[in-house]
Coordinates of C-alpha atoms and ligand atoms in Angstrom, one line a residue:
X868 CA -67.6 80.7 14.9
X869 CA -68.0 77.3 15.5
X870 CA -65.0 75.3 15.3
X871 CA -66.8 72.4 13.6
X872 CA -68.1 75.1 11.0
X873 CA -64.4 75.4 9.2
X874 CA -64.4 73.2 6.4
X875 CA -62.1 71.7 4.7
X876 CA -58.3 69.8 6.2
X877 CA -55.0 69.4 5.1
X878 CA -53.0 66.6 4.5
X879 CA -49.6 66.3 3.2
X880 CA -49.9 70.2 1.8
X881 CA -53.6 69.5 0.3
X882 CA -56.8 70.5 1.4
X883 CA -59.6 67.9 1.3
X884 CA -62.4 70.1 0.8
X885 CA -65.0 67.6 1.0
X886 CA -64.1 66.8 5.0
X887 CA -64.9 68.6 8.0
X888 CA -64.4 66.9 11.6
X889 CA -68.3 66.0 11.4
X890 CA -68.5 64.9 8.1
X891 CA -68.4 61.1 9.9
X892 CA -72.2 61.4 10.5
X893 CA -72.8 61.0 7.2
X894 CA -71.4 57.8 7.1
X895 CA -72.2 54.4 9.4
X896 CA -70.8 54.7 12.6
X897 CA -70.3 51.3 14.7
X898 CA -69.3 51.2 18.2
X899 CA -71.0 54.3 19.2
X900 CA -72.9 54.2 22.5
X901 CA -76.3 55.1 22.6
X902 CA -77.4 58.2 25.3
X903 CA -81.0 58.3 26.0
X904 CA -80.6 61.9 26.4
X905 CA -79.2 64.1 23.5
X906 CA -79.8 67.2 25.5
X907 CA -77.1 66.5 28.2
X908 CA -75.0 64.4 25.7
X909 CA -74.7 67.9 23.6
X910 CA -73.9 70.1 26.5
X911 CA -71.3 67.2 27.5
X912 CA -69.4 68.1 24.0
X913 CA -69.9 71.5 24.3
X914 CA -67.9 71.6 27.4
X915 CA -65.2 69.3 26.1
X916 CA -64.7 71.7 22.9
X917 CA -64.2 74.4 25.1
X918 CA -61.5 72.6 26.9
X919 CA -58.0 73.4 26.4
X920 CA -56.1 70.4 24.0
X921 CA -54.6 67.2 25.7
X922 CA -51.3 67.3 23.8
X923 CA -50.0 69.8 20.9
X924 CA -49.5 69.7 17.4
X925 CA -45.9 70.2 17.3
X926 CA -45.9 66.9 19.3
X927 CA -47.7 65.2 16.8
X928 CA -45.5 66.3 14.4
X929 CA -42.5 65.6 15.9
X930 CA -43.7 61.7 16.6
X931 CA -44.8 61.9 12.9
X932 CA -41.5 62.3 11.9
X933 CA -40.4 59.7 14.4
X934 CA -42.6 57.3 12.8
X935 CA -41.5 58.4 9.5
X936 CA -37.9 57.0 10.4
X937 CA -39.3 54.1 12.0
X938 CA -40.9 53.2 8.6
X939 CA -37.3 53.5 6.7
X940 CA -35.8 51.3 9.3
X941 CA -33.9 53.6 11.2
X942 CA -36.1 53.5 14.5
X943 CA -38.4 50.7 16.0
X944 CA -42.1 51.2 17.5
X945 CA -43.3 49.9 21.0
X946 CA -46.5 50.6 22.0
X947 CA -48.1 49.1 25.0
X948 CA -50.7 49.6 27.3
X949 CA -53.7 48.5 28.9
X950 CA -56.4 47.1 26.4
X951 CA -58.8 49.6 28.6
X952 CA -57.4 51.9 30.8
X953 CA -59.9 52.6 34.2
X954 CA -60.7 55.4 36.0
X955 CA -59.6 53.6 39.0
X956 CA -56.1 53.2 37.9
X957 CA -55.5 56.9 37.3
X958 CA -53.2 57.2 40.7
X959 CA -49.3 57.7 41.2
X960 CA -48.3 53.7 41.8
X961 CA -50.5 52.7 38.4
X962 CA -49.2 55.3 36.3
X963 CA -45.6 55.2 37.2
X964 CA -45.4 51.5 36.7
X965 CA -46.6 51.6 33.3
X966 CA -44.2 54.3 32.0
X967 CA -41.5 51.9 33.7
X968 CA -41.9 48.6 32.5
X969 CA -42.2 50.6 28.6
X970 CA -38.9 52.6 29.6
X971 CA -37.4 49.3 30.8
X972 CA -38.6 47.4 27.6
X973 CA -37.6 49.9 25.4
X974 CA -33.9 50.3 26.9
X975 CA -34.0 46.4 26.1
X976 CA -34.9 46.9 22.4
X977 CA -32.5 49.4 22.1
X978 CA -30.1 47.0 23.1
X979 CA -31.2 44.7 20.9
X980 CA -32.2 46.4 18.0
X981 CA -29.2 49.0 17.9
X982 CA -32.2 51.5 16.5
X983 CA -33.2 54.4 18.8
X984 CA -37.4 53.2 20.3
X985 CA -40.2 55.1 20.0
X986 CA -41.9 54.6 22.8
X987 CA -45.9 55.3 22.5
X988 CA -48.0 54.2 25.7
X989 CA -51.8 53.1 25.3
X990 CA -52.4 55.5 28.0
X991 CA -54.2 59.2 28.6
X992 CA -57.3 58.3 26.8
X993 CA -57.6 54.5 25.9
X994 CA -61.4 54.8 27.9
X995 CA -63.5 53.6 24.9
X996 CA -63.9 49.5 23.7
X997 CA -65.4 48.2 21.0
X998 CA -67.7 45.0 21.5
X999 CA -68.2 41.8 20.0
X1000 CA -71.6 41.9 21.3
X1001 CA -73.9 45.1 21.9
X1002 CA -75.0 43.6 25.0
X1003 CA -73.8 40.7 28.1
X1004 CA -76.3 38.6 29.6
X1005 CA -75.9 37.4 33.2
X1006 CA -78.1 34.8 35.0
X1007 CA -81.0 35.8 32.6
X1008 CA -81.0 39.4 32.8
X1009 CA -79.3 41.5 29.6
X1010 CA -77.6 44.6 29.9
X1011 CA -75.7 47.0 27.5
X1012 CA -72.0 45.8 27.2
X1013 CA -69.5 47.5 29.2
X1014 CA -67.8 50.1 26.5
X1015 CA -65.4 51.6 28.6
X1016 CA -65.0 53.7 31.7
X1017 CA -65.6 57.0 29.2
X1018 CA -69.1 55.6 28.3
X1019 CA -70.6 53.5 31.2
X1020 CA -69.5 51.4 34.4
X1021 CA -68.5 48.4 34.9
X1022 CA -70.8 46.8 36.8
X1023 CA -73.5 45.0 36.4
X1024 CA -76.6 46.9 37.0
X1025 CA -79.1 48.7 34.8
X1026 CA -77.9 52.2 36.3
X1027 CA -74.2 51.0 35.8
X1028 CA -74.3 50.5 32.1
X1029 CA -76.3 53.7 31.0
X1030 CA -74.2 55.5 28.8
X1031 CA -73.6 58.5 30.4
X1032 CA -72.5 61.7 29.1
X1033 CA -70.5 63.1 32.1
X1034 CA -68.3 60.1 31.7
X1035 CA -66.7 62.4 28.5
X1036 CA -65.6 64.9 31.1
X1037 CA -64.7 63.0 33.5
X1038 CA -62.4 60.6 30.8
X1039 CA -61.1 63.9 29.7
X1040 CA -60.2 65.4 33.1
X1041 CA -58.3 61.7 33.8
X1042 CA -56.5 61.9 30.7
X1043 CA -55.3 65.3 31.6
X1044 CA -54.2 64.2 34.9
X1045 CA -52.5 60.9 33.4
X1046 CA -50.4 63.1 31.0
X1047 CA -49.8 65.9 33.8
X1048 CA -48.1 63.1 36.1
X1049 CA -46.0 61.5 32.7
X1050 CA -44.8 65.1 31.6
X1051 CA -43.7 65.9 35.1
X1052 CA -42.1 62.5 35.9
X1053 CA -39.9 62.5 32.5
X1054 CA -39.4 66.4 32.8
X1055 CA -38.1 65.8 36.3
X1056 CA -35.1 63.1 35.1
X1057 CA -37.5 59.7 36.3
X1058 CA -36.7 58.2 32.3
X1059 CA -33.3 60.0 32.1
X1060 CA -30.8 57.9 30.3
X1061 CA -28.0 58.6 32.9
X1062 CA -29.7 57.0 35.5
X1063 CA -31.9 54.0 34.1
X1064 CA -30.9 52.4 37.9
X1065 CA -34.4 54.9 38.8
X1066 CA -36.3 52.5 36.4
X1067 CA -36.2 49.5 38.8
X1068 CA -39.1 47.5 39.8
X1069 CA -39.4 45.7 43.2
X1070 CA -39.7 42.2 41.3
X1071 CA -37.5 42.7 38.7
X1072 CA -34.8 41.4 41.1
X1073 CA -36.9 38.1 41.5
X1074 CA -37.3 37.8 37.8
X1075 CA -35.0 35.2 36.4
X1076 CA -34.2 37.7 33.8
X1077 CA -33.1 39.9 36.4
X1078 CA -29.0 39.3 35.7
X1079 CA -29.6 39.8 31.7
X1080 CA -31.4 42.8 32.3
X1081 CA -29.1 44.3 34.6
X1082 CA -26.1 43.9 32.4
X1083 CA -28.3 45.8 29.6
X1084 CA -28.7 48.7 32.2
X1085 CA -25.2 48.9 32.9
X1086 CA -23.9 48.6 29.4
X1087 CA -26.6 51.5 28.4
X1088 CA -25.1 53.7 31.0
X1089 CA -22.0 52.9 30.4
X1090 CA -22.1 54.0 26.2
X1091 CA -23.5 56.7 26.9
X1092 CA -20.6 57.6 29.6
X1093 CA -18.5 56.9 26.9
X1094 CA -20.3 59.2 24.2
X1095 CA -20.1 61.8 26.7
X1096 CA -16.3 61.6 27.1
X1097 CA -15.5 61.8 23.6
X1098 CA -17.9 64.3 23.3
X1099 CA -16.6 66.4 26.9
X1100 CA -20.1 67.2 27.7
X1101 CA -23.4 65.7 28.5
X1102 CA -25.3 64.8 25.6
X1103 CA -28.6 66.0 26.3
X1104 CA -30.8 65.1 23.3
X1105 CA -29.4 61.4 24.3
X1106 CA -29.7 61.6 27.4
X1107 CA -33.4 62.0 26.9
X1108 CA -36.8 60.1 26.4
X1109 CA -39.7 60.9 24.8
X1110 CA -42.6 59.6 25.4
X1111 CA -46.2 59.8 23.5
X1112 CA -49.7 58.9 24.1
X1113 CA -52.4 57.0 21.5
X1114 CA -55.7 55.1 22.0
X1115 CA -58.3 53.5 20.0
X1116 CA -60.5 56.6 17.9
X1117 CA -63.4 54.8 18.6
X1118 CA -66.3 57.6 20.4
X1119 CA -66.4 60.1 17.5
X1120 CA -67.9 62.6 19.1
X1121 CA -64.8 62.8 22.0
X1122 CA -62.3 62.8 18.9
X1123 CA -64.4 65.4 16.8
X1124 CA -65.1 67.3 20.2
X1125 CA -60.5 68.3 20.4
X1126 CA -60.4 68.1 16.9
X1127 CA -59.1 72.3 16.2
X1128 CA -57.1 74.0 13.8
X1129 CA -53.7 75.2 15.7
X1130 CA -52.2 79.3 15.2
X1131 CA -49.6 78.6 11.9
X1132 CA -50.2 74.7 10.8
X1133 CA -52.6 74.3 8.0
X1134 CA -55.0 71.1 8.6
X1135 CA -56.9 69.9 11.6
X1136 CA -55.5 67.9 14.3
X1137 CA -57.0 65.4 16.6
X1138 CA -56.2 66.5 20.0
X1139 CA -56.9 63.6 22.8
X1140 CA -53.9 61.7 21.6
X1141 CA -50.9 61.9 19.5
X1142 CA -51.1 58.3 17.7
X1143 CA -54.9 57.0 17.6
X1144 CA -55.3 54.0 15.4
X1145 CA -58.7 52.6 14.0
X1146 CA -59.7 49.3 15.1
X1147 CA -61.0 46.2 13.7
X1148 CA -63.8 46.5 14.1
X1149 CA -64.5 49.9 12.7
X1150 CA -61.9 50.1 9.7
X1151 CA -64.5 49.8 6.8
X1152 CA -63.4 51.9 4.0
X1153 CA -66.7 53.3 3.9
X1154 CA -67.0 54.1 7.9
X1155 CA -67.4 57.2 9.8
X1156 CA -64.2 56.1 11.2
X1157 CA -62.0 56.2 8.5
X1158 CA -63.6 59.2 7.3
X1159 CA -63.5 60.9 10.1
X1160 CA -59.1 59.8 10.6
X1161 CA -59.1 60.6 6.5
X1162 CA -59.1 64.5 7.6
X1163 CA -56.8 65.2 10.6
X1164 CA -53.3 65.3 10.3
X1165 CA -52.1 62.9 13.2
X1166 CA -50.4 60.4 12.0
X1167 CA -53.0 57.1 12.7
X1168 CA -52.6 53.4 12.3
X1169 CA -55.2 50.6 11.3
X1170 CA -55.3 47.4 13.0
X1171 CA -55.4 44.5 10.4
X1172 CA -57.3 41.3 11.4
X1173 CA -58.0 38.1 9.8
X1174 CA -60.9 39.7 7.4
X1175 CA -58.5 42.1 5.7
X1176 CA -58.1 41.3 2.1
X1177 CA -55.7 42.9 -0.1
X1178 CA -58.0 45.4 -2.2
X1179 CA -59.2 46.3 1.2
X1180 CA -56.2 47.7 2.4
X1181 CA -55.2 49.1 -0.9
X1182 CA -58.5 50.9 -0.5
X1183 CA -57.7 52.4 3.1
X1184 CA -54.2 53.5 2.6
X1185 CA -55.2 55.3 -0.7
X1186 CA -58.1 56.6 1.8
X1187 CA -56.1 57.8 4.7
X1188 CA -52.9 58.7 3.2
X1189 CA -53.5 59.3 -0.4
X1190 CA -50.5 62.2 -0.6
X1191 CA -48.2 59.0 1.0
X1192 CA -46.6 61.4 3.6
X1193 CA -44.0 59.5 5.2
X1194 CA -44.7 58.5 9.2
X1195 CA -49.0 58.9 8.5
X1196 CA -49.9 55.3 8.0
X1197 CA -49.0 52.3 10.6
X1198 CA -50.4 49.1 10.0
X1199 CA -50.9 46.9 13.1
X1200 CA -51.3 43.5 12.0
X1201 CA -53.4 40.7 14.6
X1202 CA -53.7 37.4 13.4
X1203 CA -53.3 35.4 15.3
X1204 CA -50.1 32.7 15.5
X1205 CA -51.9 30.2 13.3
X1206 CA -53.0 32.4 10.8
X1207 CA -50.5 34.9 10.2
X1208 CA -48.3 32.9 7.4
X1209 CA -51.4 32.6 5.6
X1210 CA -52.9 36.5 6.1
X1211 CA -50.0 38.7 6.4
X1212 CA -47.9 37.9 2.8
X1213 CA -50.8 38.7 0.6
X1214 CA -50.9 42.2 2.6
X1215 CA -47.3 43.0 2.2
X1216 CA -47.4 42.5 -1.7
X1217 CA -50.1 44.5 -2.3
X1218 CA -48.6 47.4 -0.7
X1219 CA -45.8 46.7 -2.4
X1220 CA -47.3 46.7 -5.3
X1221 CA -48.6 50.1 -5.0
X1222 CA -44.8 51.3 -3.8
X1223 CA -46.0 51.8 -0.5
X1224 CA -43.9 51.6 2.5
X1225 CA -46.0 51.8 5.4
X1226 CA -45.1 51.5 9.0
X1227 CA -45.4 47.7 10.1
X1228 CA -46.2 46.6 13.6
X1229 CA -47.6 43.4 14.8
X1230 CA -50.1 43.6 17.8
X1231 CA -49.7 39.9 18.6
X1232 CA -52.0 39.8 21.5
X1233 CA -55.3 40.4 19.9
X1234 CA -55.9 37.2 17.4
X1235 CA -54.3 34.4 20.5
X1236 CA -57.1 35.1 22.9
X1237 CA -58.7 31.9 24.4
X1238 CA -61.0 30.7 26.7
X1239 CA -59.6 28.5 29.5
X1240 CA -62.1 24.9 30.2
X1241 CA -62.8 27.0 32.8
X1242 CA -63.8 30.1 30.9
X1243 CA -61.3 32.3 32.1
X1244 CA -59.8 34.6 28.6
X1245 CA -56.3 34.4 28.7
X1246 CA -53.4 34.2 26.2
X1247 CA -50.6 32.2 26.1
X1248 CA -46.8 33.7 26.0
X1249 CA -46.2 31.1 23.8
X1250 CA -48.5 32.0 21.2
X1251 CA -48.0 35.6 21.4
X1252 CA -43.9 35.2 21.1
X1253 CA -44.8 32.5 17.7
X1254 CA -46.6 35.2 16.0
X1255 CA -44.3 38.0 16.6
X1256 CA -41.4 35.2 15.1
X1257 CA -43.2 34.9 12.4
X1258 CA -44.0 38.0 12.1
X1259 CA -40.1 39.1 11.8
X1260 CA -39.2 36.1 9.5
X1261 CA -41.8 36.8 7.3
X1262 CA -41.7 40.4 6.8
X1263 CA -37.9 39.4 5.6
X1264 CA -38.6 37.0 3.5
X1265 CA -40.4 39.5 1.2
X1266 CA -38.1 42.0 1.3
X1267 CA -40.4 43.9 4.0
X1268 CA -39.5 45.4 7.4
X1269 CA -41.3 44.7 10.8
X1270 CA -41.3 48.4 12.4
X1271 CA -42.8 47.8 15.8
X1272 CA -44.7 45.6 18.2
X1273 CA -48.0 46.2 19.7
X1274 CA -48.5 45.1 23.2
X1275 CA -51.4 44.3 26.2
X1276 CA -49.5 45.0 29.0
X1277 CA -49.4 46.4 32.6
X1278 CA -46.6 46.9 35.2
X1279 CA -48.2 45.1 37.8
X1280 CA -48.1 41.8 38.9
X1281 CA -51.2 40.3 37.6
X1282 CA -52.1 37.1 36.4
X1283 CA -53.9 36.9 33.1
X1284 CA -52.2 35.8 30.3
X1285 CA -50.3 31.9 31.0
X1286 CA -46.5 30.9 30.3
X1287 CA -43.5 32.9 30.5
X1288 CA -40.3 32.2 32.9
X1289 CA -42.4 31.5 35.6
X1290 CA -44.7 29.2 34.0
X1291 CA -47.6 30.6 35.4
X1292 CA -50.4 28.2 34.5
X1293 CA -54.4 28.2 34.2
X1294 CA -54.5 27.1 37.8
X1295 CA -52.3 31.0 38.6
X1296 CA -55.5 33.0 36.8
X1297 CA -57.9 33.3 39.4
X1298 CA -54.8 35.0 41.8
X1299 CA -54.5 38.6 40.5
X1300 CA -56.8 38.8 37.5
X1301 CA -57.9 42.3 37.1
X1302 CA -58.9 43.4 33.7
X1303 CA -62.2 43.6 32.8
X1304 CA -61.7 43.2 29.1
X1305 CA -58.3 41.5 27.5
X1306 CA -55.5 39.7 29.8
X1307 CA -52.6 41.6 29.8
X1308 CA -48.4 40.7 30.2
X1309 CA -47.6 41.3 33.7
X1310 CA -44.5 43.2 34.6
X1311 CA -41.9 40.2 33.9
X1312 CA -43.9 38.7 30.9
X1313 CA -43.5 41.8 29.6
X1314 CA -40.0 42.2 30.0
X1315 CA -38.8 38.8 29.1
X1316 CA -41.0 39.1 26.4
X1317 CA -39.0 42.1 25.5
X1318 CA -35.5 40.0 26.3
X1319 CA -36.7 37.6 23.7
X1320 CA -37.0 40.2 20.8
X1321 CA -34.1 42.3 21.5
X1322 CA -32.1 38.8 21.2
X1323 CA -33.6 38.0 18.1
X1324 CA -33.1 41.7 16.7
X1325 CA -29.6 41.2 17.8
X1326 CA -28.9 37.7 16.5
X1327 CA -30.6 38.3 13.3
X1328 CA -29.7 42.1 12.5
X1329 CA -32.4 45.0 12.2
Ligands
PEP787 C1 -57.6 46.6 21.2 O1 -56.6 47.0 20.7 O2 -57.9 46.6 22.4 C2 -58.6 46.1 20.2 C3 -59.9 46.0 20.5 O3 -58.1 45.7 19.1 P1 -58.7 45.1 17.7 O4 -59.4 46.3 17.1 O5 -57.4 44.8 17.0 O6 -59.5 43.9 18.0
CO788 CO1 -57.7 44.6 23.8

């Protein structure tokens, strides 16, 4: 039998028999690429259906329930990443220094936050974009946009921005590798607890953070030490660090292709990813998107931008989570520091008044992007920090939590987004910039950014 033949999903111990994982293409589907071939395109899916699953339901579960807590304010959300992961990058050094710079953050916030950190990487499957415009014009010649490495390349030819089909496999087979390399790192002790000195970066020691941090590490390790001795043996679950993967569901047809039931669940899950959230761009109530997220039991999150009105919302969470199962819904507010007073508070009392407690995480990056006089896109560490302070303080204010920050974000040292420590300025952009899409924290940003929360979570209680 087909696997898209079964009909039907559970959620939260119902079954929605009005869904199946293609019931999207009834509905309008932005952001989809365009093949010129359906043939090939069908016998790319094919191939990907019979493929074993990325990651297993019992993980999904088990960070569902992780997100549950998070929600009730006994754990806090980071999730980080690059805003599009490349083919290019899928090698040892790249991979390694991501999971790094999100252990090292997350030690930071556990610090800070006296809450245990989920820590959720943008990674294993963040290949597909969506685009402002369908297509980029270059000293008079148009092309498709660039979508992602899963859909077309990135240069700038007519060859290079065919969507092409094998790109699905090829996304899939670098996912697989991505996650082979993180499973085997953490299983082998690299994000073990007892020995957080492994988590060092070269630069870290140039950072003028470098003392603060260090003094984190050591009080970490020594806690735990201490744990231990009351305890007289090693405290394993402690000791150890989870780690989960999530991207944008954005190419249908490469979510519905891993979408299975699993031997003794009930439901359908979506399995690319443990965590995928719907975009902005794509988060119309009435979109193949949310329908599609509506029927598999992952947990998902929505990214809120400055277009979200209340009955809006109130229309996707009844949507996507209508049996309110705790650790389903995240919503990932972008603003934008000067609009979020104005946007957020409106949000926050409509789910309260439908006794809703969602998971809240601010994604601060995506509403302070600019355009240098130059035309360079950068964001400033300023901006980014305001919005996340505000974000905090006003979640209080009405009785609300903030759950979790969102993050653009690499563990290299690049040079795209301006300020920090090091006052890198306009002038620093052209040295290392290397994303094709959004600019992301480097390695320090990144962690003083982190250093700035933790104090505030510290200073201010959770
Ligand atoms: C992203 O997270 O890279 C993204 C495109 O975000 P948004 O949908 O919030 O614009
Ligand atoms: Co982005």
């Amino acid at each position: 039998m087909s696997p898209f033949s079964h009909r039907g999903a559970r959620r939260g111990g119902r079954l929605a028999a009005d869904w199946a994982p293609d019931s999207w293409r009834r509905r309008p589907a932005a952001q989809q690429p365009v093949y010129d071939d359906p043939a090939v395109l069908a016998a790319a899916v094919a191939e990907l259906t019979a493929l074993p699953p990325l990651v297993t339901s019992w993980e999904i579960e088990l960070l569902k329930g992780q997100l549950a807590e998070a929600a009730a304010g006994e754990r806090f959300l980071l999730q980080g990443g690059d805003c599009a992961e490349s083919f290019g990058d899928c090698n040892s050094a790249a991979i390694a220094a991501k999971l790094k710079i999100l252990l090292q953050m997350s030690l930071v916030l556990v610090h800070g936050s006296k809450r245990r950190v989920i820590r959720v990487g943008r990674f294993a499957g963040q290949y597909a974009k969506p685009r402002t415009h369908p297509t980029e014009e270059r000293d008079g010649q148009v092309l498709p946009a660039y979508r992602g490495d899963i859909v077309n390349r990135r240069g700038f030819s007519e060859a290079e921005r065919r969507a092409d089909p094998q790109l699905l496999l090829r996304g899939y087979e670098r996912a697989a590798l991505t996650l082979n390399f993180v499973r085997a790192l953490i299983d082998g002790g690299f994000a073990d607890l007892h020995h957080p000195e492994y988590w060092d970066l070269e630069f870290v020691r140039h950072s003028p953070h470098a003392e603060e941090y260090q003094r984190m590490v050591e009080a970490i390790a020594d806690s735990l030490r201490f744990m231990e001795t009351l305890a007289g043996q090693q405290i394993g679950e402690l000791g150890r660090v989870d780690f989960f993967t999530s991207h944008e569901g954005l190419h249908l047809l490469w979510e519905q292709a891993q979408t299975r039931q699993v031997p003794h669940r009930e439901g359908w899950y979506d399995l690319t990813t443990h965590f995928p959230w719907i975009g902005m761009r794509t988060s119309d109530p009435g979109s193949a998107h949310v329908e599609f997220f509506r029927g598999v039991s992952n947990p998902v999150a929505v990214k809120l931008g400055p277009g979200m009105t209340p009955e809006w919302l109130g229309e996707l969470a009844e949507r996507l989570d209508p049996e309110r199962e705790p650790g389903r819904l995240t919503l990932i507010h972008r603003f934008g520091m000067d609009e979020i007073a104005r946007r957020l508070p409106p949000l926050l009392e409509e789910m309260h008044r439908r006794q809703r407690r969602p998971l809240w995480c601010c994604d601060p990056m995506h509403g302070n992007t600019e355009t240098t006089p130059s035309g360079v896109r950068t964001r400033r560490f300023e901006r980014i920090l305001g919005e996340l302070e505000q974000a905090f303080e006003l979640h209080e204010q009405l009785g609300s939590r903030l759950g979790g920050v969102h993050f653009e974000l690499t563990g290299e040292d690049v040079t795209e987004c301006v300020g920090g420590a090091r006052g890198l300025s306009d002038a620093d952009l052209g040295r290392s910039y290397r994303s094709q899409v959004d600019p992301r924290l480097n390695y320090e940003q990144a962690l003083e950014m982190a250093l700035l929360i933790a104090r505030r979570m510290a200073r201010r209680g959770p």
